[in-house]
Coordinates of N, CA, C and O in Angstrom, one line a residue:
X1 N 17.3 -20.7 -8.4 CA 16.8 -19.6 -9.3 C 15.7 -18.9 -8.7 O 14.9 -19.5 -8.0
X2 N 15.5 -17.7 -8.9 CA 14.7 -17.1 -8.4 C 13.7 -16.1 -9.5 O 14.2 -15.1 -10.0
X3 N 12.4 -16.7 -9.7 CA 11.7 -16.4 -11.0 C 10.8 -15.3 -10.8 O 10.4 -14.6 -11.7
X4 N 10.5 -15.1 -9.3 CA 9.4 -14.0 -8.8 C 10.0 -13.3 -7.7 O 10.4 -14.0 -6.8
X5 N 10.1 -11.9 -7.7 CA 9.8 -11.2 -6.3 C 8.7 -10.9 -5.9 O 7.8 -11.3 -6.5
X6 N 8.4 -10.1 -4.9 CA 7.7 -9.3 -3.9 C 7.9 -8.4 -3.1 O 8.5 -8.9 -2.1
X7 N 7.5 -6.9 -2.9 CA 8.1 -6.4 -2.3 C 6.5 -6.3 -1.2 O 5.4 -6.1 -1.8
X8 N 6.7 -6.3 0.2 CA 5.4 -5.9 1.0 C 5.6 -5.2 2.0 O 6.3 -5.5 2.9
X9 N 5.0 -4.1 1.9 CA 5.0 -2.9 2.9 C 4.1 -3.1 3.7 O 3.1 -3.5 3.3
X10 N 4.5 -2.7 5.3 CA 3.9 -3.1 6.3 C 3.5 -2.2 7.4 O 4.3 -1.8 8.2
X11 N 2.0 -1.7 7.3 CA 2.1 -0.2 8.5 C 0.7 0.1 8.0 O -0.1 -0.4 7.2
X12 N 0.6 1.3 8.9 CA -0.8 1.9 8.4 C -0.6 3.3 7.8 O 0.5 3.9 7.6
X13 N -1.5 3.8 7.7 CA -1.5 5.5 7.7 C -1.8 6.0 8.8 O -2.6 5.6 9.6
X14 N -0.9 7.1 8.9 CA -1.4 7.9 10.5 C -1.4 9.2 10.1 O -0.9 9.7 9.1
X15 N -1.9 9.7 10.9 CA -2.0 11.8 11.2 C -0.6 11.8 11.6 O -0.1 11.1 12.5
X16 N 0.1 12.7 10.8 CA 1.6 13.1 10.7 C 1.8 13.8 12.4 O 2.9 13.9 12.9
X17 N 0.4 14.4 13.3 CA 1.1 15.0 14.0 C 0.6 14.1 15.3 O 0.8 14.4 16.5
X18 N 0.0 12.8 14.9 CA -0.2 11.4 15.7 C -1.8 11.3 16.1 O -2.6 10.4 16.1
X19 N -2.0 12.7 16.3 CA -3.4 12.5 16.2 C -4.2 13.7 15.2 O -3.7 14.8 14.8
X20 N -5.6 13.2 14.7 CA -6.4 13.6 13.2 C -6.7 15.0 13.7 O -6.9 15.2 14.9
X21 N -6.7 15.9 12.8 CA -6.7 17.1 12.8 C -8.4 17.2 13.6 O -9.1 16.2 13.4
X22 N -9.0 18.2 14.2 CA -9.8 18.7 15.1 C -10.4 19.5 13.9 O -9.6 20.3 13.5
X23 N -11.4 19.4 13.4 CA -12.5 20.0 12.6 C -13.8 20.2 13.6 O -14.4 19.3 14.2
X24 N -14.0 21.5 13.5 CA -13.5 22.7 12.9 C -12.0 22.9 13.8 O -11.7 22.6 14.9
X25 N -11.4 23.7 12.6 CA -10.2 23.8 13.0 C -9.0 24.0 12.0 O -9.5 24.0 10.9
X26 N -7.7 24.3 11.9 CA -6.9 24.7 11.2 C -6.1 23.1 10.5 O -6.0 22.2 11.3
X27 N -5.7 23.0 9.6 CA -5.1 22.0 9.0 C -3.9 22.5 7.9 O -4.3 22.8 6.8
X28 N -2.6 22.6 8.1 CA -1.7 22.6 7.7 C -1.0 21.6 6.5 O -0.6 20.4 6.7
X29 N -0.9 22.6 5.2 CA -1.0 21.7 4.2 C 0.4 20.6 4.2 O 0.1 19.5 3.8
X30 N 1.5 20.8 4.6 CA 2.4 20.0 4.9 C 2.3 19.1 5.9 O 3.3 18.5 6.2
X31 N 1.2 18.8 6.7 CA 1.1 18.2 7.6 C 0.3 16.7 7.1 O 0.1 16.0 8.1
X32 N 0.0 16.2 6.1 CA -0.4 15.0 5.1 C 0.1 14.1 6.3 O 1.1 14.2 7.0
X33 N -0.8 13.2 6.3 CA -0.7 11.7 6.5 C 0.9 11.3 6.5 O 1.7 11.9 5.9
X34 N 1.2 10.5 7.1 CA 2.4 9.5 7.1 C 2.1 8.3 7.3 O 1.3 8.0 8.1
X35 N 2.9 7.2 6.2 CA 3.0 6.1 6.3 C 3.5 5.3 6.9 O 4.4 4.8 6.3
X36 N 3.3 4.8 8.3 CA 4.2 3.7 9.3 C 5.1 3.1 8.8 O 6.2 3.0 9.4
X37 N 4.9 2.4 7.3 CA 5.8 1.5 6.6 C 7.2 1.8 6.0 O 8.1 0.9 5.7
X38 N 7.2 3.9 5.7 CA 8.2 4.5 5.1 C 7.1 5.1 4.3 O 5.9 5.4 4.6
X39 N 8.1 5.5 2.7 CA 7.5 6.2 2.1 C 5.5 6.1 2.2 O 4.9 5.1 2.5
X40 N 5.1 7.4 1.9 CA 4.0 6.9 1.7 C 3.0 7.2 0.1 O 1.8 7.2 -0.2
X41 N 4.1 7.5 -0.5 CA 3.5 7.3 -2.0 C 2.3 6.4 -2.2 O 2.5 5.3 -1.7
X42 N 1.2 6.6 -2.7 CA 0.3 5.9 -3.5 C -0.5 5.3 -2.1 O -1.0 4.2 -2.2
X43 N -0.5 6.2 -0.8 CA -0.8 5.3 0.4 C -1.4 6.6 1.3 O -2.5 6.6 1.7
X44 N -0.4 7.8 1.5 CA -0.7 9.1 2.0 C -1.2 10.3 1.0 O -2.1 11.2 1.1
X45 N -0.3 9.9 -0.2 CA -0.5 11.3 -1.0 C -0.4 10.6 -2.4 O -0.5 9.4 -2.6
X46 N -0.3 11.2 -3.1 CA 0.3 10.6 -4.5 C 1.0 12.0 -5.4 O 0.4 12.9 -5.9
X47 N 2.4 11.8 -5.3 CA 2.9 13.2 -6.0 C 4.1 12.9 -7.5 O 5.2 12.5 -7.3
X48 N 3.5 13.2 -8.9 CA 3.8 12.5 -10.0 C 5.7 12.7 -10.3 O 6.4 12.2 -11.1
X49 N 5.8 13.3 -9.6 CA 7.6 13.0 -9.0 C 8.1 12.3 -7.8 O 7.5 12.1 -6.8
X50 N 9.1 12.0 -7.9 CA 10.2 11.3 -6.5 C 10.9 12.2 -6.3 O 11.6 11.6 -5.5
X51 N 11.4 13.3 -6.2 CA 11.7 14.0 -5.7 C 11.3 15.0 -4.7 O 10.9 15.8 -5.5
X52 N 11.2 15.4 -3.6 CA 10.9 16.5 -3.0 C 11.9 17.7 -3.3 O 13.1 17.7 -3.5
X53 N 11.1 18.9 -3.4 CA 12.2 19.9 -4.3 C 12.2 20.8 -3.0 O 13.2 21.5 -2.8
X54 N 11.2 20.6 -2.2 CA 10.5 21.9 -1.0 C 12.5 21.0 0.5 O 13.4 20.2 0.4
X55 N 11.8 21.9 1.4 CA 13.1 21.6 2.8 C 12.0 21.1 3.6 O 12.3 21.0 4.8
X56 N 11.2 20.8 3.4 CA 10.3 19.8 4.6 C 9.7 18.4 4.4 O 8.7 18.1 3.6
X57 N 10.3 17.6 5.1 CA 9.5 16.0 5.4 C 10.4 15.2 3.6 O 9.9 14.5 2.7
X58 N 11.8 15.7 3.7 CA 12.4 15.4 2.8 C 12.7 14.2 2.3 O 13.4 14.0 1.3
X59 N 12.1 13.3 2.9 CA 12.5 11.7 2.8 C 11.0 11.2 2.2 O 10.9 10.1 1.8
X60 N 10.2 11.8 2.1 CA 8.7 11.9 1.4 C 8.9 12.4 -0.4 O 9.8 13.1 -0.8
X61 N 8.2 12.1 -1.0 CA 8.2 13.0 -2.8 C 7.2 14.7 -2.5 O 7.5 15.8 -3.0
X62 N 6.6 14.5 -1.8 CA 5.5 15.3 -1.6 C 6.4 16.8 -2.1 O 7.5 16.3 -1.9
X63 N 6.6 17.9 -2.5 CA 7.1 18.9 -2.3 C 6.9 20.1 -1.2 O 6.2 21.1 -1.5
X64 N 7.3 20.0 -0.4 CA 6.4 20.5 1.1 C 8.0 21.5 1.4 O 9.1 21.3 0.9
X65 N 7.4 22.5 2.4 CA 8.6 23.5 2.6 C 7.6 24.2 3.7 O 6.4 24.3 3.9
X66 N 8.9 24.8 4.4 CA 8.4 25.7 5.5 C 8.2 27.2 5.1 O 9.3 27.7 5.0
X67 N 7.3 28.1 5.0 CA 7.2 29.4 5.0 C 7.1 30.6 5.9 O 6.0 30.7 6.5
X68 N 7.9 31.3 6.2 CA 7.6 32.0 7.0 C 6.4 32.4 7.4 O 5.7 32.6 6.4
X69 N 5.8 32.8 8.6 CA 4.6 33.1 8.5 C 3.3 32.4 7.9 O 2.1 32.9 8.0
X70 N 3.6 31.3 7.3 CA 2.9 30.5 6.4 C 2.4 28.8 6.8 O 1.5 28.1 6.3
X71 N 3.4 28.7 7.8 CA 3.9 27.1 8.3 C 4.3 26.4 7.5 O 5.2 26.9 6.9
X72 N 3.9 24.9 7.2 CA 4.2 23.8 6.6 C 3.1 24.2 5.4 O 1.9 24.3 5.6
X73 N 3.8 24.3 3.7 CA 3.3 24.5 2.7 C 3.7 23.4 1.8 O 4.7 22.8 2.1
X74 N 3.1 23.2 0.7 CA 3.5 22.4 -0.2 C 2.7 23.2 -1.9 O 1.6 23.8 -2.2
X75 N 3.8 22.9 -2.6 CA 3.9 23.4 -3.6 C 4.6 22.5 -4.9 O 4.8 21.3 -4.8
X76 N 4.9 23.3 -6.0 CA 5.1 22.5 -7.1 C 4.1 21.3 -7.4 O 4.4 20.2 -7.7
X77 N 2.2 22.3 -7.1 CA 1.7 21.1 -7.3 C 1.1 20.7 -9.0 O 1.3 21.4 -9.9
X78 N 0.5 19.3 -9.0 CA 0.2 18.9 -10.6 C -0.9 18.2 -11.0 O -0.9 17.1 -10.4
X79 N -1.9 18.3 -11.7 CA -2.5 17.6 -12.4 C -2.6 16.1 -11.7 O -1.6 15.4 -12.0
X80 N -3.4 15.6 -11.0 CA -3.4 14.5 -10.8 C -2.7 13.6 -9.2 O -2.7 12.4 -8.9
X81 N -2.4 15.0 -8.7 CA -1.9 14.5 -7.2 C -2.8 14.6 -6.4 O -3.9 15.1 -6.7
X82 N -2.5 14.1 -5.3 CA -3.4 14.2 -3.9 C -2.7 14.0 -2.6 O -1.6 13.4 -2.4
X83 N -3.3 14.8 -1.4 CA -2.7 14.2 0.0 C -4.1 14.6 0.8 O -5.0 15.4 0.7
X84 N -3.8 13.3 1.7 CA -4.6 12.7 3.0 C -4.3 13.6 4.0 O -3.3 14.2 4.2
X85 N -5.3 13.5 4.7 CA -5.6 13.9 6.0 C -6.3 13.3 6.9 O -7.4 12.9 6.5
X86 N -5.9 13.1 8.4 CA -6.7 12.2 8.8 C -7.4 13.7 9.7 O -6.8 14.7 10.0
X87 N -9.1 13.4 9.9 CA -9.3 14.3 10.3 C -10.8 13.6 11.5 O -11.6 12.7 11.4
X88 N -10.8 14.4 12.3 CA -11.5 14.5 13.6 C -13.2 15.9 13.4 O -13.1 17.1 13.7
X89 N -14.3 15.2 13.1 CA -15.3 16.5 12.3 C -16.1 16.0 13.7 O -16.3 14.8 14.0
X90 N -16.5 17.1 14.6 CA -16.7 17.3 15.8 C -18.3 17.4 15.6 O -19.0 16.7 16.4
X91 N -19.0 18.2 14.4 CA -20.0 18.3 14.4 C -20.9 17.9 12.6 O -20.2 18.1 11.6
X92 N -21.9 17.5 12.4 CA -22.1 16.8 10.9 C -22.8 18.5 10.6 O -23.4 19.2 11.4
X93 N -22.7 18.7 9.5 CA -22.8 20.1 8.6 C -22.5 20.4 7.4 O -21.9 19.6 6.7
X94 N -22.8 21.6 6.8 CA -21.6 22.7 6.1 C -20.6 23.4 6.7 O -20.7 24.2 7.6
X95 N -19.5 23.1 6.0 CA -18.2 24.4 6.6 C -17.8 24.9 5.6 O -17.8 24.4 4.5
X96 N -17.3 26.3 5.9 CA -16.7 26.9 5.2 C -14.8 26.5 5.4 O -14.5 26.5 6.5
X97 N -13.8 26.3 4.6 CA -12.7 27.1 4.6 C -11.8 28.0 3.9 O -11.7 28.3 2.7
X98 N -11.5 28.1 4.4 CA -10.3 29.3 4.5 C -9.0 28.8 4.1 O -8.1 28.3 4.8
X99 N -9.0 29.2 2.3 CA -7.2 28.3 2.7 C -6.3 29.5 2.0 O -6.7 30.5 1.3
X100 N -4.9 29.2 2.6 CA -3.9 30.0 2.0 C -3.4 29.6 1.0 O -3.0 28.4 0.8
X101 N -3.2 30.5 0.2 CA -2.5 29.9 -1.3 C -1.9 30.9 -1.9 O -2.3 32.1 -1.7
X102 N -0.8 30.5 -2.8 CA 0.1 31.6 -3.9 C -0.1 31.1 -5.0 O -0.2 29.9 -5.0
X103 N -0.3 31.7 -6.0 CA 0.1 31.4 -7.3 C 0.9 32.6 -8.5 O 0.4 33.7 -8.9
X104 N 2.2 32.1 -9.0 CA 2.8 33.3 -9.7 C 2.1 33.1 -10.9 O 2.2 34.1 -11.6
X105 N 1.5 32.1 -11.4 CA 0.7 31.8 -12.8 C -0.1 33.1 -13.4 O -1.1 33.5 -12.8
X106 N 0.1 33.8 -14.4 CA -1.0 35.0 -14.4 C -1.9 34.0 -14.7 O -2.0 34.4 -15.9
X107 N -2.6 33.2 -14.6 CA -4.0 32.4 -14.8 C -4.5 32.0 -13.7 O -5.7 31.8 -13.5
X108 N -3.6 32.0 -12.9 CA -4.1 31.4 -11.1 C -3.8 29.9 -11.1 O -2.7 29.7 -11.6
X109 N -4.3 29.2 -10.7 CA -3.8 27.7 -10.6 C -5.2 27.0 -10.0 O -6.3 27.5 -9.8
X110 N -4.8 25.6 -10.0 CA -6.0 24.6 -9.6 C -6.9 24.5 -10.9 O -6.5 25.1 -11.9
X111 N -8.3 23.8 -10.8 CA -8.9 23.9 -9.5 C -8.2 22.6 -8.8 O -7.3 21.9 -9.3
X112 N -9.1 22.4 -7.0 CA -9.1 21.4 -6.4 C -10.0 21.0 -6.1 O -10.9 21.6 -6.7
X113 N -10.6 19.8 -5.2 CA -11.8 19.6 -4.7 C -11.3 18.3 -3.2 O -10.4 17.5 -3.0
X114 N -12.4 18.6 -2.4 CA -12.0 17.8 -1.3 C -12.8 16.4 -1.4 O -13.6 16.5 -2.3
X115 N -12.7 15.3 -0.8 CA -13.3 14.2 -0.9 C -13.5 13.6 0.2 O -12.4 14.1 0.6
X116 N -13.8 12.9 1.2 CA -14.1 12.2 1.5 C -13.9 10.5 1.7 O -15.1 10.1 1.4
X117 N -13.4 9.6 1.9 CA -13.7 8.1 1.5 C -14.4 7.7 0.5 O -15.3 6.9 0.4
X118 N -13.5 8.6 -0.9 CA -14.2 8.8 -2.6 C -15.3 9.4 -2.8 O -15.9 9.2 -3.8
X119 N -15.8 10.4 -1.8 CA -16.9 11.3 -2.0 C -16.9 12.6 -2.3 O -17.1 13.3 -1.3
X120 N -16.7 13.3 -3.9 CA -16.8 14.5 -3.2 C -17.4 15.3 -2.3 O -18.6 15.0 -2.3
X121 N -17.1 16.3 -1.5 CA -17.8 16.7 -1.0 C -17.3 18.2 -0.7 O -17.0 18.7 0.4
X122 N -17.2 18.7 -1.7 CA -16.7 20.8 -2.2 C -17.2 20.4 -3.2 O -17.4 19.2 -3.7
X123 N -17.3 21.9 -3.6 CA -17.4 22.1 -5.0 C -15.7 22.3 -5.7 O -14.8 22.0 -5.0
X124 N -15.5 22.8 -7.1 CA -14.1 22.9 -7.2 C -14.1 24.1 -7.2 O -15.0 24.9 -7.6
X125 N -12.7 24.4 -6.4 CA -11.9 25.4 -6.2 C -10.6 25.9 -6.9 O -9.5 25.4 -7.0
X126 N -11.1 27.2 -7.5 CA -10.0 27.7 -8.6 C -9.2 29.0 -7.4 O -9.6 29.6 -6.5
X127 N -7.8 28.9 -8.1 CA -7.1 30.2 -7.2 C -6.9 31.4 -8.4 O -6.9 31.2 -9.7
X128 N -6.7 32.3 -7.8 CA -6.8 33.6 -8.7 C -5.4 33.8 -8.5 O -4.8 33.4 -7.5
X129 N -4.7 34.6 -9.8 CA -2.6 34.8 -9.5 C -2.4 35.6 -8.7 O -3.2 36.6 -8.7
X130 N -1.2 35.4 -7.6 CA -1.8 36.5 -6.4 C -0.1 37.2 -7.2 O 0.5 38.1 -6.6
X131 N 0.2 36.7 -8.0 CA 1.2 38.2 -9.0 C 2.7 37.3 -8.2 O 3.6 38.1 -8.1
X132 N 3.0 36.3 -7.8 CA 4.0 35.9 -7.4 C 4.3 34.7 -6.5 O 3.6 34.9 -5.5
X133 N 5.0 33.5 -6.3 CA 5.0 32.0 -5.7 C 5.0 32.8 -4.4 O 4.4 32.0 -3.7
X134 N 5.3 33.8 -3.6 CA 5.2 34.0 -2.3 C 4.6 35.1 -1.9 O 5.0 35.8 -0.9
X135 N 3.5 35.4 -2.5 CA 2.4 36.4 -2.4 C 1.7 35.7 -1.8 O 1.2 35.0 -2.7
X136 N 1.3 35.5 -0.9 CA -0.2 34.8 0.1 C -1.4 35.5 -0.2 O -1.6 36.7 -0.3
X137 N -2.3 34.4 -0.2 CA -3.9 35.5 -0.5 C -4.8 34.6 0.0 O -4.7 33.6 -0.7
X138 N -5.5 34.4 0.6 CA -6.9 33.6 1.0 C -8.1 33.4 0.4 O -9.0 34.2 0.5
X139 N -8.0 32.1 -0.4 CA -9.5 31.7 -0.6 C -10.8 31.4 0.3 O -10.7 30.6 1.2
X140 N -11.8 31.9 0.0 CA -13.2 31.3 1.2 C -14.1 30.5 0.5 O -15.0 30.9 -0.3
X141 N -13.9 29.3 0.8 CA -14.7 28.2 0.2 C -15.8 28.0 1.2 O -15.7 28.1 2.4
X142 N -17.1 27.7 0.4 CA -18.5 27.2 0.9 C -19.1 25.8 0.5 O -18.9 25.0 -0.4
X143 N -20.1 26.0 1.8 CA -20.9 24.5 1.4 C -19.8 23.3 1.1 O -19.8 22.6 0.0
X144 N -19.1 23.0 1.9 CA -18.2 21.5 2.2 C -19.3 21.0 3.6 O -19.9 21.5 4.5
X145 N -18.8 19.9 2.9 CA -20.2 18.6 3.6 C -19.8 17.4 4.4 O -19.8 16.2 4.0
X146 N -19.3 17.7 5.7 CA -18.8 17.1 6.4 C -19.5 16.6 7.7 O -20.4 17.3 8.3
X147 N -19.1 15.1 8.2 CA -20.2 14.2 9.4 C -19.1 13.9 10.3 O -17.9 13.6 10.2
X148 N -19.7 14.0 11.0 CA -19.1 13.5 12.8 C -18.5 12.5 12.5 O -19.1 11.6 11.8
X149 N -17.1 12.2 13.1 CA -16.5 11.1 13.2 C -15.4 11.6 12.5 O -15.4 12.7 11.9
X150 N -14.3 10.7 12.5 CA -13.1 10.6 12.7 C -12.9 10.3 10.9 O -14.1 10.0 10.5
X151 N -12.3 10.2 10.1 CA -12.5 10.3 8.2 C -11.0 10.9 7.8 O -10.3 11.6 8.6
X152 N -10.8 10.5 6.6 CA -9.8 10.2 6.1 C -10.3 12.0 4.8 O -11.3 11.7 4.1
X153 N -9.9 13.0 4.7 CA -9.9 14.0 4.1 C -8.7 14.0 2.7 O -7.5 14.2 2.9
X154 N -9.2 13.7 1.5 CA -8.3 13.5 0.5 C -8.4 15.5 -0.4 O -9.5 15.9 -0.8
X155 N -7.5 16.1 -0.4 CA -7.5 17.4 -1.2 C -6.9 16.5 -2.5 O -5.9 15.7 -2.4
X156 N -7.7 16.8 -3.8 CA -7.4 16.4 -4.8 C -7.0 17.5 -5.9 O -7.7 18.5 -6.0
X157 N -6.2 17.2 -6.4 CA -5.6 18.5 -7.3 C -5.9 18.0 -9.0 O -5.2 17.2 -9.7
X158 N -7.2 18.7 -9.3 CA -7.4 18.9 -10.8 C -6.4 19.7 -11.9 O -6.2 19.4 -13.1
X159 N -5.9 20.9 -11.1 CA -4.8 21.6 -11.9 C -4.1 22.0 -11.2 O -4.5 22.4 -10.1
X160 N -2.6 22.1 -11.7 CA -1.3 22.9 -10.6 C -1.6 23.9 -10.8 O -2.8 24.3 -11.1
X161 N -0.2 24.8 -10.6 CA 0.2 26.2 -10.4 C -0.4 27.2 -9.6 O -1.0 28.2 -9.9
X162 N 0.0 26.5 -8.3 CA -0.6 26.9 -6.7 C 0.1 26.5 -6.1 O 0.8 25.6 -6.7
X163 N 0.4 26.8 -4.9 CA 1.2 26.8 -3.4 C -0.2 26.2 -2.6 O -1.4 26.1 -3.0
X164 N 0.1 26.0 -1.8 CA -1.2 25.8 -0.6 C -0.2 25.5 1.2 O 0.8 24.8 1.5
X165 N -1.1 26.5 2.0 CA -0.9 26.6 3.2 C -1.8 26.0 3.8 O -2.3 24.9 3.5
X166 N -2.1 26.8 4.8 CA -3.3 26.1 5.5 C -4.6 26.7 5.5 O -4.8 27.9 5.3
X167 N -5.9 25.3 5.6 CA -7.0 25.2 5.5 C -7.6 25.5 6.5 O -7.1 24.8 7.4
X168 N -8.6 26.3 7.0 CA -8.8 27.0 8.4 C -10.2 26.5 8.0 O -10.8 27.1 7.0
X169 N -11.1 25.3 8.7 CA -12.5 25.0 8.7 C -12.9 25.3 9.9 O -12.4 25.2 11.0
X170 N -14.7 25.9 9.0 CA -15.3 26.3 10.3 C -16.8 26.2 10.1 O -17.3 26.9 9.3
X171 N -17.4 25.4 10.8 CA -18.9 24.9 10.6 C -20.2 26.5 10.5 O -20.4 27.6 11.1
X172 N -20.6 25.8 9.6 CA -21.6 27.1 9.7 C -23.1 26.8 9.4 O -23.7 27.8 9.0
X173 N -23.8 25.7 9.4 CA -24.7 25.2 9.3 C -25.2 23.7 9.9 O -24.3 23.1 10.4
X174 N -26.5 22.8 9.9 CA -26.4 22.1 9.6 C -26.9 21.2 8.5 O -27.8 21.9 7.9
X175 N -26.7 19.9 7.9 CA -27.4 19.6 6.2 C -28.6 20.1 6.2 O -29.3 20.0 5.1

């Protein structure tokens, strides 16, 4: 008889493109963390479906898709998700970024906020409706508070109805 299971997954988290993104520098929102083990639900990202609806990294829940012009995006985001980044901060500061985002919401979408190793460290970030899911528009975020060394970058999603591309950071002070 068999009264208990266990299931144990076995791996780490890695930078999807093997090594952590170079800050300052561009970060590609479909580019999240991957799990050695397989999926990486509840490990890389956390997305409150199993399904991937997007055509990229399809064997993931994440909803991620390729855009023209856009690269690796992810969308259909919600209340309560998140994805990792492993990231490489060359110098300790303020940065600004630069992210791309759609939203067809006439309200806009988000906010979001960035973290740290459970730290915030942005303020939150609301997107304005750019009138359509494939209308691209650029946010410029300030004062993110980031230290040398090598860190684990969590984008946390307070509210959907946003797209997100890429995050383009760029140091512009120090603390």
């Amino acid at each position: 008889n068999v009264s208990n299971t266990v299931d144990i997954q076995v791996g780490e988290q890695v930078p999807y493109l093997d090594t952590p993104f170079a800050v300052p520098g561009p970060i590609e929102a479909g580019y999240y963390d991957k799990f050695e083990g397989g999926v990486g639900q509840n490990i890389s990202y956390l997305d409150l479906t199993v399904t991937n609806i997007g055509d990229f990294r399809t064997d993931e829940y994440v909803d991620a898709t390729i855009v023209n012009n856009e690269g690796a995006t992810v969308g259909w985001n919600s209340e309560g998700e998140w994805l990792e980044y492993s990231i490489d901060v060359e110098t300790t500061g303020l940065y600004n970024a630069s992210i791309r985002y759609a939203s067809g919401n006439s309200n806009g979408g988000g906010p979001i906020h960035f973290e740290i190793e459970g730290t915030t460290v942005s303020p939150s970030i609301n997107f304005s409706s750019t009138n359509g899911w494939d209308n691209w528009q650029t946010k410029n975020v300030s004062n993110i508070e980031l230290y040398e060394g090598t860190h684990i970058l969590r984008l946390a999603i307070d509210g959907g109805e946003f797209n997100i591309g890429e995050m383009q950071f760029s140091y512009t002070s120090a603390l």
